[in-house]
Amino acid sequence: MISSFRQIILAFAMLLAVALQTHSTWAQTAEQPVAAASSGIVAEQRPLIDDLKKQISGYQQKFKDKADADAALADLRLDLEATAKKLLEIGVSFRPRLTEINSRLEQLGQPPAQGQPAEAQIVTDERTRLTTEKAEINAVLGETEDQLIAVNKMVDAISDARRELFANTLSQRVDINYSLGSEVAEAYGRELQTMNQRISSWWRFVIAFKWQSMLAAAGMAAVTALVLLIGGQRVLGHLYLRDATVEAPSYLSRLAVAFWSTLMRSLTVVVFLATTYFFLDYFNVLREDIASLFYTLFSVIGIVYFVHALAQAVICPGAPNWRLVRVAPRPGRILMVLITATATITGLDYLADTINQIATSPLSLTVAKSLFATILVGLLIFSIALLKPLEDQETGKVKPWPKTISYSLYIIALLPVVAALLGYIGLARFVSQQVVINGAVVVTMYLGFLTARAVSDENALSSTVFGRAIQTRFGMDETTLDQLGLAASIVIYVFVLLLGIPVILLLWGFQWSEMTAWFLNVATGFQIGSVNISLVAIAIGILLFAMFYAFTRWFQGWLDTKVMARGKLDSGVRNSIRTAVGYLGLGIAGVIGISAAGINLSSLALVAGGLSLGIGFGMQAIVSNFVSGLILLAERPFKVGDWIETAGVGGIVKKISVRATEVETFQRQSIIIPNSSFINGNVGNWTHRNKLGRVEISVGVSYKSDPKRVYDVLMEIARAQPLVLKNPEPFVAFKALTPSTMDFELRVHLADLSNSGTVQNDIRFAMIDRFAEEGIEIPYPARDVKLNLEEADVLIEALTSRIKAEITSEGKKPKPKPV
């Protein structure tokens, strides 16, 4: 590798000498600015490459020094990944210039062969200059590739080292010598004496010089915690404070109280401890060793309190009606003590490890502490498994855990004890610590998931105090409140995942810097094949789409109510313009959202081609209806509110969209008619330009009546109707002479055809009354029945038989007895 690298350097030096020799000639040509610019690319990137090489050398030394520190290795890996990214950016920066050089060389072509005419000197000089520059850039690219390979090898080595550290921690076995009890006791006494001296000296220093800073830090932390506690109770108190007056709270209310009470109470303590540590460190009150001790102590207090608050929220020994698990009161208190004690022993094991590092305790004392802690944790978990805490709903007696839970607890209890007794102290400590802390986190997340699922149930939110308050405050109906509950369920799911997963990863040994880098990589973009997906860009695209769509809806309403309504435009015109603006705004919002999400619209060409093929074969009707809808909106043969008839369907137009039109019949039935039916078929519009129309009422009278008198009566009835227009004047048509009646038809014009039903009823009622007064008869239709002799004989015989049968049946009936 080194010899090849030297050869590349020598070749680069020779090419550079040739380039310097021809530079004076080339500087006199018209392309001098281009040459200066091209040589400046390497000169511009050279200082950055040299700095990165120095950084990589420093990283190699740091890797050798910190090979046994997991946190340092994780940070070093992040630095190396950032350096690799910079090296890639340097390589990419040379691509445009290399493309330009290759294109120019292709234009110049190959040098003339022997025996061919010589080319111009300026062409030869330019080819030589471009070839030299290309070799220079390739040499620099080779250098960056070598550095990138070294960085990638170091990243792989760090990953291997971290895996080896983790494996050694779990698989390393310690020979336990139980005969060293007196030696361990002496080491423990020396450790106590050392820690007493360190803490005493620090405390004397604080009392002498930093007591004001100490009080200020404690006061600020107390104020911060009180603000969070009081403000949280006022703002979110209804979510986690138990109401003693509620005898049978809903399952959702119990879940919400358990989850939020655990979160808010633990958050208050954690904020107090974190603020105290921050201000103590800010005022330089903490010494380095004391700072490490305080950090571990505060962490232990926060973890133990969190586990205790979680157990209390789930078991609720003081408020049985709010408990999530049917645990009897007395076993519930014992269970809470055992759970809190398990968390306390695990936390003290953490603290003991920090004390061992500060006091540089011997290995035998460290092993003894870890052995004692893991065995004690195992015994506590075993005691939890033996407990009979559950309460039978029918008998009220206590019963043990289900077999699945009890067997799992036995395995969890025995595993760290057996591992510790066999000498695998690291494995035993890891199992006991992860069981307690991860178990608490998983249970809390499970409560959050249960809450989210319960919130999404139908009518679940309306049964809570919070839901009823929202419903009263904003006047929501039950459907809207259910939709709000579904949205709240999704938010709770996301919140629990974002809060719980990082905590679990931290407890499993991942570093915060690693998780931050992962999140940024996922959020800013990750590659799937040739497609780059960015969650941030997608979120921005969705947000922009929602914003522009909301603006479109607002603009539709403003245009309709503020502009077109003042212009006295017809409702149909307003509907067409509003619909067109809505579709246009939706299309613009879609294009903006897709572009902001980082989706290349040109990549949709394949989809568009497939869509065109589908349109040609299976989507003809859809496209036909779509185009027909556009034609209807533009041409407007009918509009919203018109009375139309088509294909045996008549009614009022309620909505015109690009695919179909909604028509409401007079029976209040909504019929969705494809738009192509209106374009390809006949459509009758009773109110196309106005609502003026004619109504016809037919009537037949007897031949005994005077036709002229009938005519006069019908005209009088029509003229007496207030809704009948005087111009055009009513008209009576003598239409036909049938075998039984003389048929007349009264024709009247109305200003609004929607009143035709009322007018027809009034006219018919008036006809009955006036015809009765005038003696005009409306006869039944005459019917002639003709029978031949054979049919008459058969009919007479049938009637005779029927009469005889009825007489016989009457004679057989029993006579009523006298009373």
mmCIF file of N, CA, C and O in Angstrom, residues 192-253:
data_model
loop_
_atom_site.group_PDB
_atom_site.id
_atom_site.type_symbol
_atom_site.label_atom_id
_atom_site.label_comp_id
_atom_site.label_asym_id
_atom_site.label_seq_id
_atom_site.Cartn_x
_atom_site.Cartn_y
_atom_site.Cartn_z
ATOM 1 N N LEU A 192 -14.936 2.666 53.375
ATOM 2 C CA LEU A 192 -15.772 3.603 54.129
ATOM 3 C C LEU A 192 -14.939 4.752 54.666
ATOM 4 O O LEU A 192 -15.370 5.926 54.637
ATOM 5 N N GLN A 193 -13.746 4.445 55.139
ATOM 6 C CA GLN A 193 -12.883 5.497 55.658
ATOM 7 C C GLN A 193 -12.460 6.460 54.556
ATOM 8 O O GLN A 193 -12.463 7.688 54.745
ATOM 9 N N THR A 194 -12.126 5.912 53.395
ATOM 10 C CA THR A 194 -11.721 6.773 52.281
ATOM 11 C C THR A 194 -12.868 7.680 51.845
ATOM 12 O O THR A 194 -12.679 8.885 51.627
ATOM 13 N N MET A 195 -14.055 7.112 51.691
ATOM 14 C CA MET A 195 -15.203 7.919 51.262
ATOM 15 C C MET A 195 -15.575 8.946 52.316
ATOM 16 O O MET A 195 -15.966 10.087 51.993
ATOM 17 N N ASN A 196 -15.427 8.580 53.587
ATOM 18 C CA ASN A 196 -15.715 9.536 54.663
ATOM 19 C C ASN A 196 -14.756 10.710 54.604
ATOM 20 O O ASN A 196 -15.160 11.883 54.767
ATOM 21 N N GLN A 197 -13.509 10.441 54.334
ATOM 22 C CA GLN A 197 -12.523 11.524 54.232
ATOM 23 C C GLN A 197 -12.819 12.423 53.030
ATOM 24 O O GLN A 197 -12.751 13.653 53.142
ATOM 25 N N ARG A 198 -13.139 11.817 51.915
ATOM 26 C CA ARG A 198 -13.409 12.604 50.711
ATOM 27 C C ARG A 198 -14.650 13.491 50.905
ATOM 28 O O ARG A 198 -14.641 14.678 50.576
ATOM 29 N N ILE A 199 -15.722 12.892 51.423
ATOM 30 C CA ILE A 199 -16.956 13.664 51.599
ATOM 31 C C ILE A 199 -16.777 14.726 52.672
ATOM 32 O O ILE A 199 -17.267 15.857 52.525
ATOM 33 N N SER A 200 -16.053 14.417 53.742
ATOM 34 C CA SER A 200 -15.836 15.394 54.817
ATOM 35 C C SER A 200 -15.013 16.581 54.321
ATOM 36 O O SER A 200 -15.325 17.745 54.617
ATOM 37 N N SER A 201 -13.961 16.289 53.566
ATOM 38 C CA SER A 201 -13.130 17.388 53.058
ATOM 39 C C SER A 201 -13.933 18.267 52.097
ATOM 40 O O SER A 201 -13.823 19.503 52.122
ATOM 41 N N TRP A 202 -14.736 17.639 51.284
ATOM 42 C CA TRP A 202 -15.560 18.435 50.355
ATOM 43 C C TRP A 202 -16.581 19.265 51.108
ATOM 44 O O TRP A 202 -16.811 20.426 50.788
ATOM 45 N N TRP A 203 -17.196 18.672 52.140
ATOM 46 C CA TRP A 203 -18.216 19.401 52.882
ATOM 47 C C TRP A 203 -17.613 20.584 53.632
ATOM 48 O O TRP A 203 -18.218 21.652 53.713
ATOM 49 N N ARG A 204 -16.412 20.406 54.188
ATOM 50 C CA ARG A 204 -15.741 21.538 54.868
ATOM 51 C C ARG A 204 -15.432 22.652 53.870
ATOM 52 O O ARG A 204 -15.567 23.842 54.205
ATOM 53 N N PHE A 205 -15.056 22.260 52.675
ATOM 54 C CA PHE A 205 -14.793 23.270 51.644
ATOM 55 C C PHE A 205 -16.078 24.026 51.286
ATOM 56 O O PHE A 205 -16.062 25.254 51.131
ATOM 57 N N VAL A 206 -17.188 23.333 51.179
ATOM 58 C CA VAL A 206 -18.461 23.968 50.847
ATOM 59 C C VAL A 206 -18.886 24.910 51.949
ATOM 60 O O VAL A 206 -19.333 26.042 51.693
ATOM 61 N N ILE A 207 -18.774 24.460 53.223
ATOM 62 C CA ILE A 207 -19.194 25.298 54.343
ATOM 63 C C ILE A 207 -18.326 26.544 54.431
ATOM 64 O O ILE A 207 -18.795 27.656 54.729
ATOM 65 N N ALA A 208 -17.054 26.406 54.095
ATOM 66 C CA ALA A 208 -16.146 27.545 54.221
ATOM 67 C C ALA A 208 -16.270 28.522 53.058
ATOM 68 O O ALA A 208 -16.193 29.740 53.263
ATOM 69 N N PHE A 209 -16.483 28.038 51.838
ATOM 70 C CA PHE A 209 -16.394 28.919 50.678
ATOM 71 C C PHE A 209 -17.645 28.907 49.763
ATOM 72 O O PHE A 209 -17.878 29.883 49.051
ATOM 73 N N LYS A 210 -18.437 27.841 49.767
ATOM 74 C CA LYS A 210 -19.495 27.701 48.770
ATOM 75 C C LYS A 210 -20.894 27.519 49.372
ATOM 76 O O LYS A 210 -21.800 27.054 48.690
ATOM 77 N N TRP A 211 -21.055 27.886 50.662
ATOM 78 C CA TRP A 211 -22.357 27.620 51.270
ATOM 79 C C TRP A 211 -23.453 28.469 50.626
ATOM 80 O O TRP A 211 -24.612 28.034 50.512
ATOM 81 N N GLN A 212 -23.131 29.682 50.176
ATOM 82 C CA GLN A 212 -24.145 30.505 49.509
ATOM 83 C C GLN A 212 -24.561 29.894 48.162
ATOM 84 O O GLN A 212 -25.747 29.861 47.811
ATOM 85 N N SER A 213 -23.574 29.430 47.424
ATOM 86 C CA SER A 213 -23.892 28.775 46.147
ATOM 87 C C SER A 213 -24.696 27.500 46.374
ATOM 88 O O SER A 213 -25.610 27.172 45.603
ATOM 89 N N MET A 214 -24.370 26.779 47.463
ATOM 90 C CA MET A 214 -25.106 25.558 47.782
ATOM 91 C C MET A 214 -26.570 25.866 48.070
ATOM 92 O O MET A 214 -27.482 25.209 47.535
ATOM 93 N N LEU A 215 -26.819 26.892 48.867
ATOM 94 C CA LEU A 215 -28.196 27.265 49.180
ATOM 95 C C LEU A 215 -28.926 27.786 47.943
ATOM 96 O O LEU A 215 -30.116 27.507 47.746
ATOM 97 N N ALA A 216 -28.210 28.550 47.119
ATOM 98 C CA ALA A 216 -28.848 29.077 45.897
ATOM 99 C C ALA A 216 -29.242 27.940 44.957
ATOM 100 O O ALA A 216 -30.339 27.941 44.380
ATOM 101 N N ALA A 217 -28.356 26.941 44.807
ATOM 102 C CA ALA A 217 -28.675 25.814 43.933
ATOM 103 C C ALA A 217 -29.873 25.032 44.455
ATOM 104 O O ALA A 217 -30.799 24.687 43.705
ATOM 105 N N ALA A 218 -29.873 24.767 45.770
ATOM 106 C CA ALA A 218 -30.996 24.027 46.340
ATOM 107 C C ALA A 218 -32.293 24.826 46.244
ATOM 108 O O ALA A 218 -33.362 24.278 45.942
ATOM 109 N N GLY A 219 -32.219 26.145 46.464
ATOM 110 C CA GLY A 219 -33.420 26.973 46.377
ATOM 111 C C GLY A 219 -33.982 27.030 44.964
ATOM 112 O O GLY A 219 -35.200 26.919 44.757
ATOM 113 N N MET A 220 -33.109 27.218 43.960
ATOM 114 C CA MET A 220 -33.587 27.256 42.574
ATOM 115 C C MET A 220 -34.199 25.922 42.156
ATOM 116 O O MET A 220 -35.224 25.875 41.470
ATOM 117 N N ALA A 221 -33.571 24.819 42.596
ATOM 118 C CA ALA A 221 -34.126 23.508 42.252
ATOM 119 C C ALA A 221 -35.486 23.303 42.907
ATOM 120 O O ALA A 221 -36.420 22.782 42.281
ATOM 121 N N ALA A 222 -35.620 23.747 44.167
ATOM 122 C CA ALA A 222 -36.903 23.602 44.857
ATOM 123 C C ALA A 222 -37.984 24.438 44.185
ATOM 124 O O ALA A 222 -39.126 23.992 44.016
ATOM 125 N N VAL A 223 -37.627 25.668 43.796
ATOM 126 C CA VAL A 223 -38.605 26.525 43.122
ATOM 127 C C VAL A 223 -39.045 25.908 41.798
ATOM 128 O O VAL A 223 -40.242 25.885 41.452
ATOM 129 N N THR A 224 -38.087 25.388 41.035
ATOM 130 C CA THR A 224 -38.428 24.754 39.759
ATOM 131 C C THR A 224 -39.355 23.562 39.954
ATOM 132 O O THR A 224 -40.347 23.392 39.228
ATOM 133 N N ALA A 225 -39.044 22.730 40.955
ATOM 134 C CA ALA A 225 -39.891 21.565 41.209
ATOM 135 C C ALA A 225 -41.283 21.976 41.669
ATOM 136 O O ALA A 225 -42.292 21.382 41.271
ATOM 137 N N LEU A 226 -41.369 23.012 42.515
ATOM 138 C CA LEU A 226 -42.676 23.471 42.988
ATOM 139 C C LEU A 226 -43.509 24.041 41.843
ATOM 140 O O LEU A 226 -44.721 23.828 41.776
ATOM 141 N N VAL A 227 -42.857 24.796 40.965
ATOM 142 C CA VAL A 227 -43.583 25.343 39.811
ATOM 143 C C VAL A 227 -44.147 24.214 38.954
ATOM 144 O O VAL A 227 -45.308 24.245 38.518
ATOM 145 N N LEU A 228 -43.325 23.186 38.710
ATOM 146 C CA LEU A 228 -43.797 22.056 37.921
ATOM 147 C C LEU A 228 -44.910 21.308 38.635
ATOM 148 O O LEU A 228 -45.909 20.907 38.030
ATOM 149 N N LEU A 229 -44.769 21.120 39.954
ATOM 150 C CA LEU A 229 -45.770 20.374 40.709
ATOM 151 C C LEU A 229 -47.099 21.121 40.757
ATOM 152 O O LEU A 229 -48.161 20.560 40.444
ATOM 153 N N ILE A 230 -47.042 22.412 41.124
ATOM 154 C CA ILE A 230 -48.287 23.178 41.248
ATOM 155 C C ILE A 230 -48.914 23.428 39.877
ATOM 156 O O ILE A 230 -50.119 23.262 39.676
ATOM 157 N N GLY A 231 -48.064 23.831 38.917
ATOM 158 C CA GLY A 231 -48.594 24.063 37.575
ATOM 159 C C GLY A 231 -49.140 22.802 36.947
ATOM 160 O O GLY A 231 -50.183 22.820 36.279
ATOM 161 N N GLY A 232 -48.448 21.674 37.174
ATOM 162 C CA GLY A 232 -48.943 20.415 36.627
ATOM 163 C C GLY A 232 -50.271 20.007 37.237
ATOM 164 O O GLY A 232 -51.161 19.499 36.554
ATOM 165 N N GLN A 233 -50.434 20.248 38.538
ATOM 166 C CA GLN A 233 -51.716 19.910 39.171
ATOM 167 C C GLN A 233 -52.849 20.789 38.659
ATOM 168 O O GLN A 233 -53.972 20.325 38.476
ATOM 169 N N ARG A 234 -52.558 22.061 38.429
ATOM 170 C CA ARG A 234 -53.619 22.950 37.944
ATOM 171 C C ARG A 234 -53.984 22.675 36.485
ATOM 172 O O ARG A 234 -55.153 22.751 36.108
ATOM 173 N N VAL A 235 -52.972 22.398 35.676
ATOM 174 C CA VAL A 235 -53.231 22.202 34.248
ATOM 175 C C VAL A 235 -53.653 20.762 33.945
ATOM 176 O O VAL A 235 -54.618 20.518 33.209
ATOM 177 N N LEU A 236 -52.924 19.800 34.510
ATOM 178 C CA LEU A 236 -53.164 18.393 34.189
ATOM 179 C C LEU A 236 -53.640 17.587 35.386
ATOM 180 O O LEU A 236 -53.640 16.354 35.345
ATOM 181 N N GLY A 237 -54.039 18.278 36.456
ATOM 182 C CA GLY A 237 -54.449 17.556 37.661
ATOM 183 C C GLY A 237 -55.642 16.663 37.443
ATOM 184 O O GLY A 237 -55.757 15.585 38.041
ATOM 185 N N HIS A 238 -56.563 17.070 36.564
ATOM 186 C CA HIS A 238 -57.748 16.246 36.306
ATOM 187 C C HIS A 238 -57.396 14.941 35.606
ATOM 188 O O HIS A 238 -58.236 14.040 35.531
ATOM 189 N N LEU A 239 -56.155 14.833 35.079
ATOM 190 C CA LEU A 239 -55.757 13.614 34.399
ATOM 191 C C LEU A 239 -55.204 12.559 35.352
ATOM 192 O O LEU A 239 -55.282 11.367 35.058
ATOM 193 N N TYR A 240 -54.601 12.971 36.483
ATOM 194 C CA TYR A 240 -53.933 11.988 37.322
ATOM 195 C C TYR A 240 -54.308 12.058 38.800
ATOM 196 O O TYR A 240 -53.851 11.220 39.589
ATOM 197 N N LEU A 241 -55.117 13.028 39.213
ATOM 198 C CA LEU A 241 -55.555 13.067 40.603
ATOM 199 C C LEU A 241 -56.804 12.206 40.758
ATOM 200 O O LEU A 241 -57.783 12.372 40.027
ATOM 201 N N ARG A 242 -56.778 11.280 41.720
ATOM 202 C CA ARG A 242 -57.904 10.363 41.921
ATOM 203 C C ARG A 242 -59.021 11.062 42.684
ATOM 204 O O ARG A 242 -58.777 11.704 43.705
ATOM 205 N N ASP A 243 -60.220 10.897 42.176
ATOM 206 C CA ASP A 243 -61.407 11.459 42.818
ATOM 207 C C ASP A 243 -61.997 10.395 43.744
ATOM 208 O O ASP A 243 -62.500 9.361 43.296
ATOM 209 N N ALA A 244 -61.916 10.650 45.047
ATOM 210 C CA ALA A 244 -62.394 9.665 46.016
ATOM 211 C C ALA A 244 -63.902 9.482 45.968
ATOM 212 O O ALA A 244 -64.430 8.473 46.433
ATOM 213 N N THR A 245 -64.616 10.471 45.410
ATOM 214 C CA THR A 245 -66.079 10.380 45.376
ATOM 215 C C THR A 245 -66.588 9.444 44.277
ATOM 216 O O THR A 245 -67.745 9.043 44.305
ATOM 217 N N VAL A 246 -65.727 9.117 43.326
ATOM 218 C CA VAL A 246 -66.133 8.218 42.234
ATOM 219 C C VAL A 246 -65.997 6.786 42.728
ATOM 220 O O VAL A 246 -64.896 6.310 43.018
ATOM 221 N N GLU A 247 -67.104 6.077 42.822
ATOM 222 C CA GLU A 247 -67.085 4.718 43.346
ATOM 223 C C GLU A 247 -66.645 3.692 42.305
ATOM 224 O O GLU A 247 -65.952 2.734 42.627
ATOM 225 N N ALA A 248 -67.058 3.868 41.057
ATOM 226 C CA ALA A 248 -66.738 2.892 40.009
ATOM 227 C C ALA A 248 -66.221 3.631 38.775
ATOM 228 O O ALA A 248 -66.953 3.821 37.801
ATOM 229 N N PRO A 249 -64.968 4.108 38.792
ATOM 230 C CA PRO A 249 -64.433 4.804 37.609
ATOM 231 C C PRO A 249 -64.280 3.849 36.441
ATOM 232 O O PRO A 249 -64.095 2.640 36.617
ATOM 233 N N SER A 250 -64.349 4.385 35.249
ATOM 234 C CA SER A 250 -64.197 3.576 34.044
ATOM 235 C C SER A 250 -62.761 3.092 33.899
ATOM 236 O O SER A 250 -61.828 3.632 34.511
ATOM 237 N N TYR A 251 -62.600 2.064 33.067
ATOM 238 C CA TYR A 251 -61.267 1.513 32.852
ATOM 239 C C TYR A 251 -60.332 2.551 32.232
ATOM 240 O O TYR A 251 -59.149 2.633 32.583
ATOM 241 N N LEU A 252 -60.881 3.369 31.337
ATOM 242 C CA LEU A 252 -60.070 4.411 30.722
ATOM 243 C C LEU A 252 -59.617 5.426 31.756
ATOM 244 O O LEU A 252 -58.465 5.877 31.747
ATOM 245 N N SER A 253 -60.500 5.802 32.661
ATOM 246 C CA SER A 253 -60.128 6.761 33.703
ATOM 247 C C SER A 253 -59.042 6.183 34.600
ATOM 248 O O SER A 253 -58.075 6.878 34.957
#
